[in-house]
XYZ file of C-alpha atoms in Angstrom:
562
model
C 157.110 60.333 161.030
C 154.062 58.902 159.245
C 150.555 60.195 160.016
C 149.502 56.791 161.436
C 152.518 56.767 163.761
C 151.683 60.285 164.950
C 148.077 59.240 165.551
C 149.142 56.159 167.532
C 151.576 58.216 169.615
C 148.871 60.779 170.364
C 146.382 58.080 171.432
C 149.002 56.393 173.629
C 149.841 59.701 175.339
C 146.141 60.474 175.748
C 145.418 57.198 177.537
C 148.559 57.520 179.676
C 147.423 61.031 180.652
C 143.943 59.731 181.534
C 145.407 56.882 183.615
C 147.713 59.279 185.513
C 144.870 61.776 186.006
C 142.517 59.077 187.346
C 145.226 57.760 189.692
C 145.955 61.308 190.886
C 142.279 62.033 191.519
C 141.907 58.723 193.384
C 144.864 59.537 195.646
C 143.601 63.079 196.245
C 140.070 61.905 197.035
C 141.395 59.245 199.408
C 143.463 61.865 201.220
C 140.483 64.243 201.498
C 138.262 61.386 202.650
C 140.745 60.409 205.368
C 141.120 64.010 206.515
C 137.366 64.669 206.707
C 136.688 61.383 208.495
C 139.540 61.636 211.007
C 137.103 62.658 213.773
C 134.485 60.050 212.821
C 133.907 57.075 215.124
C 132.826 53.738 213.565
C 130.020 52.290 215.714
C 129.494 48.774 214.373
C 130.624 46.431 217.158
C 128.767 45.178 220.207
C 125.182 45.524 218.939
C 122.353 43.311 220.190
C 119.776 42.410 217.547
C 116.178 41.246 217.972
C 114.274 39.869 214.997
C 111.109 37.777 215.229
C 111.777 35.298 218.047
C 115.569 35.384 217.746
C 117.997 37.442 219.784
C 121.687 37.862 218.918
C 124.255 39.460 221.209
C 127.456 41.305 220.305
C 126.697 41.365 216.559
C 129.357 42.481 214.050
C 127.336 44.641 211.655
C 129.975 44.374 208.952
C 129.355 40.669 208.453
C 125.941 39.865 209.847
C 123.231 38.684 207.451
C 119.576 38.150 208.369
C 118.606 34.527 207.815
C 115.421 33.974 205.828
C 113.289 36.492 204.021
C 112.295 39.643 205.834
C 108.654 40.677 205.467
C 107.130 44.109 205.115
C 106.311 45.651 208.506
C 108.433 43.275 210.594
C 110.700 44.852 213.185
C 114.473 44.635 213.399
C 115.653 46.092 216.709
C 119.283 47.053 217.253
C 120.522 48.022 220.740
C 123.915 49.306 221.814
C 125.370 51.638 224.409
C 126.848 54.841 223.036
C 130.578 55.303 223.804
C 131.398 57.168 227.001
C 134.089 59.110 225.160
C 131.861 60.952 222.686
C 131.372 64.643 223.318
C 128.313 66.781 222.737
C 126.813 67.707 219.349
C 127.273 64.331 217.698
C 125.397 62.796 214.755
C 124.519 59.128 214.322
C 124.830 58.446 210.588
C 123.631 55.305 208.795
C 121.995 54.171 205.548
C 118.697 52.307 205.833
C 117.317 50.501 202.794
C 113.590 51.017 202.121
C 112.688 51.083 205.830
C 110.703 53.168 208.304
C 113.102 54.221 211.047
C 112.909 55.236 214.693
C 115.872 56.006 216.941
C 115.661 56.008 220.760
C 118.144 57.164 223.395
C 117.397 56.011 226.936
C 113.902 54.991 225.861
C 113.026 58.396 224.370
C 112.342 58.643 220.630
C 114.681 61.280 219.180
C 114.210 60.539 215.461
C 111.382 59.161 213.382
C 111.438 58.687 209.629
C 107.897 58.553 208.225
C 106.466 57.844 211.676
C 108.164 54.472 212.080
C 106.042 51.446 211.266
C 102.722 53.249 211.846
C 102.855 55.340 208.663
C 102.624 52.586 206.046
C 100.680 54.631 203.492
C 103.889 56.181 202.127
C 106.681 54.115 200.580
C 110.023 54.584 202.399
C 113.158 55.480 200.471
C 116.726 54.218 200.506
C 118.575 56.996 202.302
C 121.386 58.149 204.554
C 119.910 59.168 207.920
C 121.618 61.825 210.042
C 120.301 61.672 213.626
C 121.230 64.430 216.059
C 122.052 62.906 219.455
C 121.291 64.686 222.748
C 124.176 66.527 224.385
C 124.107 64.029 227.280
C 123.919 60.903 225.069
C 127.360 59.561 226.020
C 127.142 56.153 227.707
C 123.356 55.848 227.240
C 121.466 53.007 225.572
C 120.660 53.600 221.893
C 117.996 51.640 220.030
C 117.417 51.726 216.267
C 114.133 50.215 215.072
C 113.895 49.284 211.377
C 110.571 48.345 209.757
C 110.997 47.297 206.085
C 108.568 48.924 203.642
C 108.856 45.965 201.230
C 109.344 42.241 201.427
C 113.079 41.485 201.060
C 113.885 45.189 201.530
C 117.271 44.279 203.018
C 119.171 41.307 204.436
C 122.226 43.082 205.847
C 122.231 45.537 208.710
C 123.121 49.228 208.375
C 126.575 50.483 209.294
C 126.695 53.253 211.920
C 129.129 56.149 212.267
C 129.311 58.821 214.950
C 130.344 62.155 213.461
C 130.709 65.694 214.859
C 127.647 67.823 214.069
C 129.842 70.487 212.455
C 130.738 67.974 209.726
C 127.199 67.003 208.762
C 127.344 68.630 205.293
C 130.712 67.057 204.498
C 129.428 63.717 205.779
C 126.722 63.591 203.122
C 129.524 63.955 200.565
C 131.913 61.499 202.191
C 129.295 58.849 202.997
C 130.230 57.461 199.546
C 132.790 59.956 198.306
C 133.856 58.055 195.193
C 130.296 57.594 193.945
C 129.450 61.211 194.749
C 132.482 62.724 193.014
C 132.002 60.559 189.937
C 128.326 61.563 190.034
C 129.193 65.284 190.084
C 131.627 64.829 187.193
C 129.123 62.835 185.109
C 126.254 65.214 185.912
C 128.213 68.332 184.874
C 129.717 66.583 181.829
C 126.224 65.518 180.784
C 124.901 69.078 181.011
C 127.813 70.414 178.925
C 127.363 67.712 176.269
C 123.602 68.265 176.091
C 124.086 72.011 175.569
C 126.787 71.278 172.979
C 124.479 68.870 171.135
C 121.792 71.574 170.899
C 124.351 73.948 169.341
C 125.471 71.196 166.936
C 121.842 70.459 166.025
C 121.093 74.047 165.042
C 124.393 74.292 163.146
C 123.505 71.038 161.346
C 126.527 69.122 162.607
C 126.812 65.546 163.908
C 124.781 66.024 167.091
C 123.181 62.627 167.759
C 126.194 60.932 169.383
C 126.894 64.029 171.496
C 123.247 64.130 172.633
C 123.107 60.410 173.540
C 126.453 60.630 175.327
C 125.333 63.722 177.252
C 122.009 62.157 178.228
C 123.727 58.963 179.389
C 126.271 60.946 181.427
C 123.554 63.159 182.937
C 121.338 60.212 183.951
C 124.122 58.103 185.454
C 125.411 61.207 187.242
C 121.934 61.847 188.665
C 121.703 58.212 189.788
C 125.141 58.419 191.464
C 124.266 61.647 193.311
C 121.065 60.062 194.630
C 122.826 56.806 195.479
C 125.771 58.507 197.179
C 123.603 60.787 199.323
C 124.608 64.235 197.995
C 121.034 64.807 196.833
C 120.008 64.892 200.510
C 121.812 68.207 200.885
C 119.047 69.674 198.729
C 116.070 67.399 199.397
C 115.128 65.302 202.434
C 112.200 63.723 200.620
C 113.816 60.279 200.664
C 110.994 58.604 198.729
C 111.254 61.055 195.819
C 115.058 60.879 195.870
C 114.903 57.084 195.654
C 112.356 57.251 192.846
C 114.676 59.587 190.879
C 117.559 57.213 191.583
C 115.710 54.221 190.129
C 114.211 55.972 187.106
C 117.517 57.668 186.189
C 119.343 54.343 186.158
C 116.568 52.539 184.296
C 116.282 55.261 181.631
C 120.083 55.454 181.088
C 119.948 52.195 179.116
C 118.011 53.876 176.264
C 120.685 56.497 175.359
C 123.259 53.706 175.638
C 121.292 51.788 172.994
C 121.129 54.956 170.892
C 124.903 55.336 171.138
C 125.399 51.711 170.108
C 123.265 52.207 166.996
C 124.955 55.535 166.148
C 128.428 54.031 166.522
C 127.934 50.661 164.838
C 125.085 51.453 162.432
C 121.948 49.436 161.714
C 122.337 45.822 160.648
C 122.332 44.990 156.924
C 119.853 42.105 157.202
C 116.191 42.166 158.176
C 116.940 39.678 160.965
C 119.437 42.054 162.583
C 117.153 45.049 162.201
C 114.349 43.097 163.878
C 116.710 42.274 166.760
C 117.591 45.956 167.185
C 113.959 47.056 167.047
C 112.916 44.268 169.441
C 115.607 45.231 171.962
C 114.530 48.877 171.974
C 110.802 48.041 172.055
C 111.078 45.495 174.891
C 113.212 47.795 177.018
C 110.947 50.792 176.348
C 107.982 48.695 177.504
C 109.933 47.717 180.631
C 110.711 51.350 181.400
C 107.053 52.341 181.090
C 106.203 49.485 183.448
C 108.954 50.599 185.882
C 107.646 54.164 185.763
C 104.143 52.997 186.675
C 105.497 50.647 189.346
C 107.363 53.498 191.084
C 104.008 55.110 191.882
C 101.785 52.048 192.425
C 104.319 49.534 193.849
C 102.783 46.550 192.088
C 106.158 44.767 192.071
C 108.573 44.534 194.981
C 111.382 47.057 194.404
C 114.044 44.496 195.381
C 112.695 42.138 192.724
C 112.328 45.027 190.271
C 116.064 45.697 190.345
C 116.780 42.064 189.465
C 114.254 42.285 186.617
C 115.985 45.464 185.419
C 119.344 43.690 185.306
C 117.892 40.786 183.326
C 115.980 42.969 180.830
C 118.841 45.474 180.376
C 121.380 42.742 179.647
C 119.039 40.856 177.298
C 117.898 43.914 175.345
C 121.432 45.325 175.279
C 122.763 42.160 173.638
C 119.873 42.222 171.136
C 120.803 45.779 170.104
C 124.538 45.013 169.933
C 123.879 41.873 167.880
C 121.465 43.744 165.608
C 123.938 46.485 164.728
C 126.483 45.935 162.006
C 130.270 46.069 162.025
C 131.415 46.478 158.425
C 134.258 48.581 157.039
C 133.883 50.979 159.965
C 135.592 48.329 162.091
C 138.792 49.004 160.166
C 138.854 52.598 161.392
C 140.648 53.090 164.682
C 137.984 55.442 166.041
C 135.287 52.775 165.700
C 137.513 50.117 167.233
C 137.982 52.390 170.254
C 134.202 52.943 170.477
C 133.626 49.198 170.382
C 136.228 48.819 173.135
C 133.950 51.122 175.150
C 131.103 48.636 174.644
C 133.317 45.865 176.033
C 134.066 48.040 179.076
C 130.313 48.445 179.669
C 129.639 44.710 179.323
C 132.444 43.777 181.727
C 131.525 46.527 184.216
C 127.824 45.647 184.297
C 128.584 41.923 184.621
C 130.868 42.687 187.570
C 128.206 44.874 189.207
C 125.496 42.240 188.798
C 127.778 39.678 190.463
C 128.584 42.187 193.234
C 124.917 42.997 193.834
C 123.837 39.388 194.252
C 126.997 38.371 196.127
C 126.404 40.950 198.869
C 122.885 39.603 199.356
C 123.841 35.948 199.698
C 127.442 35.937 200.968
C 128.556 36.579 204.523
C 131.403 38.962 203.790
C 132.403 42.356 205.095
C 129.748 44.820 203.885
C 132.425 47.353 203.013
C 133.950 45.037 200.396
C 130.871 44.830 198.172
C 129.164 48.079 199.141
C 130.339 50.153 196.168
C 128.702 49.804 192.759
C 130.838 49.459 189.636
C 128.287 51.395 187.568
C 129.715 54.937 188.132
C 133.313 53.991 187.273
C 132.089 51.907 184.309
C 130.063 54.868 183.046
C 132.923 57.339 183.411
C 135.345 55.016 181.556
C 132.818 54.455 178.769
C 132.040 58.160 178.425
C 135.740 59.121 178.344
C 136.498 56.458 175.711
C 133.429 57.249 173.607
C 133.863 61.010 174.070
C 137.479 60.811 172.870
C 136.401 58.725 169.876
C 133.550 61.119 169.124
C 135.861 64.142 169.229
C 138.273 62.335 166.904
C 135.419 61.472 164.545
C 134.097 65.040 164.713
C 137.579 66.379 163.956
C 137.815 64.057 160.933
C 134.366 65.217 159.810
C 135.336 68.899 160.027
C 138.590 68.242 158.143
C 136.707 66.400 155.387
C 134.137 69.187 155.234
C 136.874 71.833 155.057
C 138.581 69.886 152.257
C 135.290 69.652 150.360
C 134.744 73.380 150.777
C 138.305 74.064 149.592
C 137.816 71.880 146.518
C 134.477 73.510 145.838
C 136.071 76.949 146.167
C 138.876 75.874 143.846
C 136.364 74.618 141.266
C 134.594 77.982 141.213
C 137.618 80.309 141.539
C 139.929 81.735 138.889
C 143.453 80.918 140.026
C 145.171 83.969 138.490
C 142.855 86.702 139.766
C 141.125 84.894 142.671
C 137.757 85.993 141.239
C 134.763 83.756 140.516
C 135.129 81.766 137.281
C 132.770 80.918 134.409
C 131.372 77.781 136.138
C 130.357 79.881 139.135
C 128.725 82.539 136.984
C 126.747 79.912 135.039
C 125.368 78.489 138.311
C 124.585 81.959 139.642
C 122.759 83.062 136.502
C 120.759 79.805 136.405
C 119.782 80.349 140.032
C 118.594 83.911 139.378
C 116.656 82.779 136.301
C 114.907 79.901 138.108
C 113.915 82.173 140.992
C 112.563 84.778 138.574
C 114.810 87.525 139.942
C 115.827 90.578 137.904
C 119.523 91.220 137.333
C 121.995 93.163 135.217
C 125.182 91.952 133.533
C 128.138 94.182 132.644
C 130.531 92.478 130.238
C 134.160 93.714 130.237
C 137.008 93.135 127.801
C 140.654 94.108 128.338
C 141.914 95.878 125.218
C 145.233 94.934 123.625
C 146.062 91.958 125.916
C 147.565 90.072 122.936
C 149.815 92.998 122.094
C 151.142 93.120 125.683
C 151.737 89.331 125.661
C 153.599 89.494 122.353
C 155.695 92.586 123.116
C 156.368 92.255 126.878
C 155.791 88.542 127.605
C 153.063 86.550 129.257
C 154.170 87.644 132.754
C 153.298 91.207 131.817
C 149.996 89.976 130.373
C 149.194 88.214 133.645
C 150.077 91.401 135.557
C 147.738 93.344 133.286
C 144.868 90.925 134.029
C 145.570 91.154 137.776
C 145.516 94.955 137.603
C 142.176 94.824 135.783
C 140.805 92.445 138.446
C 141.932 94.863 141.195
C 140.271 97.789 139.421
C 136.990 95.896 138.996
C 137.126 94.764 142.624
C 137.621 98.321 143.816
C 134.723 99.587 141.713
C 132.123 96.821 141.889
C 132.875 94.678 144.955
C 130.021 96.317 146.896
C 127.756 96.378 143.844
C 127.716 92.837 142.461
C 129.618 89.596 141.811
C 132.824 89.946 139.768
C 133.755 87.078 137.420
C 136.639 86.324 135.101
C 135.060 84.222 132.366
C 138.380 83.469 130.649
C 141.144 85.130 128.636
C 140.690 88.892 128.626
C 136.968 88.804 129.505
C 135.305 89.721 132.801
C 131.735 90.347 133.860
C 129.818 91.702 136.854
C 126.448 90.257 137.883
C 124.296 92.845 139.658
C 121.024 91.933 141.338
C 117.926 94.089 141.730
C 118.399 96.962 144.163
C 122.096 97.590 143.391
C 121.751 98.877 139.807
C 121.816 102.532 140.895
C 125.494 102.113 141.837
C 126.593 101.013 138.355
C 127.239 104.512 136.956
C 129.329 105.422 139.982
C 131.360 102.205 139.552
C 132.028 102.827 135.857
C 133.240 106.401 136.525
C 135.538 105.127 139.263
C 136.871 102.475 136.862
C 137.856 105.104 134.288
C 139.588 107.133 136.991
C 141.567 104.116 138.255
C 142.580 103.201 134.698
C 144.239 106.594 134.363
C 146.012 106.233 137.736
C 147.340 102.731 136.905
C 148.524 103.867 133.453
C 150.849 106.394 135.118
C 152.517 103.594 137.135
C 152.576 100.790 134.511
C 154.593 100.247 131.327
C 151.530 98.863 129.573
C 148.316 100.750 128.838
C 145.094 99.693 130.594
C 141.833 100.255 128.795
C 138.682 98.235 129.517
C 135.689 98.146 127.197
C 132.289 97.263 128.596
C 128.681 96.666 127.682
C 125.614 96.331 129.898
C 122.321 94.452 129.560
C 119.326 94.024 131.871
C 117.182 90.875 132.173
C 114.048 93.056 132.108
C 114.802 94.666 128.731
C 112.768 91.998 126.903
C 110.160 89.407 127.869
C 111.415 86.019 129.125
C 115.105 86.708 128.616
C 117.340 83.735 129.428
C 120.813 84.270 130.946
C 122.405 83.468 127.561
C 120.300 86.150 125.897
C 121.226 88.775 128.493
C 124.912 87.831 128.306
C 124.878 87.937 124.479
C 123.301 91.387 124.510
C 125.900 92.679 126.997
C 128.721 91.198 124.883
C 127.334 92.805 121.717
C 127.314 96.210 123.379
C 130.807 95.669 124.780
C 132.184 94.705 121.352
C 130.444 97.743 119.840
C 132.215 99.961 122.391
C 135.520 98.271 121.589
C 134.922 98.776 117.869
C 134.047 102.444 118.386
C 137.280 103.020 120.355
C 139.379 101.464 117.607
C 137.611 103.611 114.992
C 138.161 106.785 117.040
C 141.838 105.931 117.607
C 142.375 105.404 113.895
């Protein structure tokens, strides 16, 4: 099977696995959601609503929309009689958008969020409210008073659920279980990727995509946890939670832009580079404005979200247009990453339509209540993460191949020692740094005689034996090199010279031991020279001096043998 076919099969199996895993998680979550909510009682029928001079009886909260624009401080009053069948220790759960809230049972105020409409100095948050009902609340009249903290804070009414008090913690999770679970996954994935990117940064690997992906995952996860209500398990400061929700979502666009640039690269023309820079600059300015607005409320938050959608889409297209798609497009990994961009575009377009449709259309609130942003983010991060891991794997393989080639270029194949090219580089490095060193030049005696009388295989064995002897004697002293033919050398840096005598004595001892076991005779001549013997000695001068002394030793041995 060809490599491309294997790669395609792997990708197909990967995406099938992801699809099955997502379907399995969806089924599991739905089952858990149904089990946890089996004792919950929907409480959305039969409400009477008072707003301005209008009064509506028997309102269906799922479909009702407030006509006209609601103003800050106006009152929306909802009245209904609690079911006779509810037992004690029940919670009235509902989400109120940017409103001060008071809840009454039989005319007595049992819950007040930010003091109702009287405390207008503090901006209300968008939150899930859990109101503990009195033990004797069954059958009594319940009133919920909503006072919007902004103009156009909401146009649909909250949905109410009666839940057992023992399930209050689980109810925060299941109030929007899909958003919350995706939020937990994205939040934890983001933390892992951010930590991984720090490790990659210090190891000088490709960290930028991992960092942007981790930051995007972390921010969208934080937004989802705030939006879904899980954050309220840890903080009941609804205003701060809402502020974190907005700023997390707004800031998430910047790492997305960074990912787009990292994946596609900067545009080749000045026009495209200007588009990219303009997109980033305009959105950065918007985020600074949004950050200031969260604390000073100069712009209505409902309008701010629409502005965010407009600016994010416009700047996102500027960045995408300004990045190039050259030969990288031909690589499968980049095509998959660009498919992730398409997923984001489609998902955000769908969410923008959903957001505005729920504000203007009279449809069941449950149909359009769930944002597409979390599922869009998780699909994009899985696709991009898979592509990034593939790219990182390719990078490591290429790097390993380069290292192998480099090792091969500087290694003697027969003896597996450093070769002449390596020694030249090493000696040049020592010379340029002004470091002192010593060279011992070695020559294997009678290699030609062994080759002629016993064959080249025996000659190769002789060279390997000499390499083993030198390794045993000088491996912990210096760098051992085969410079070619029957010649070796050892490069010894300052501080290790005291071990040379010991190494030479050990070499002579090993020669004698090998000669007992071999048919050929091993005898190595050597000569030593130090870079500090003369002023300004170059590596060639030191090497020549060591060779001269080695050849003198070789000559002396021949004279003594004759």
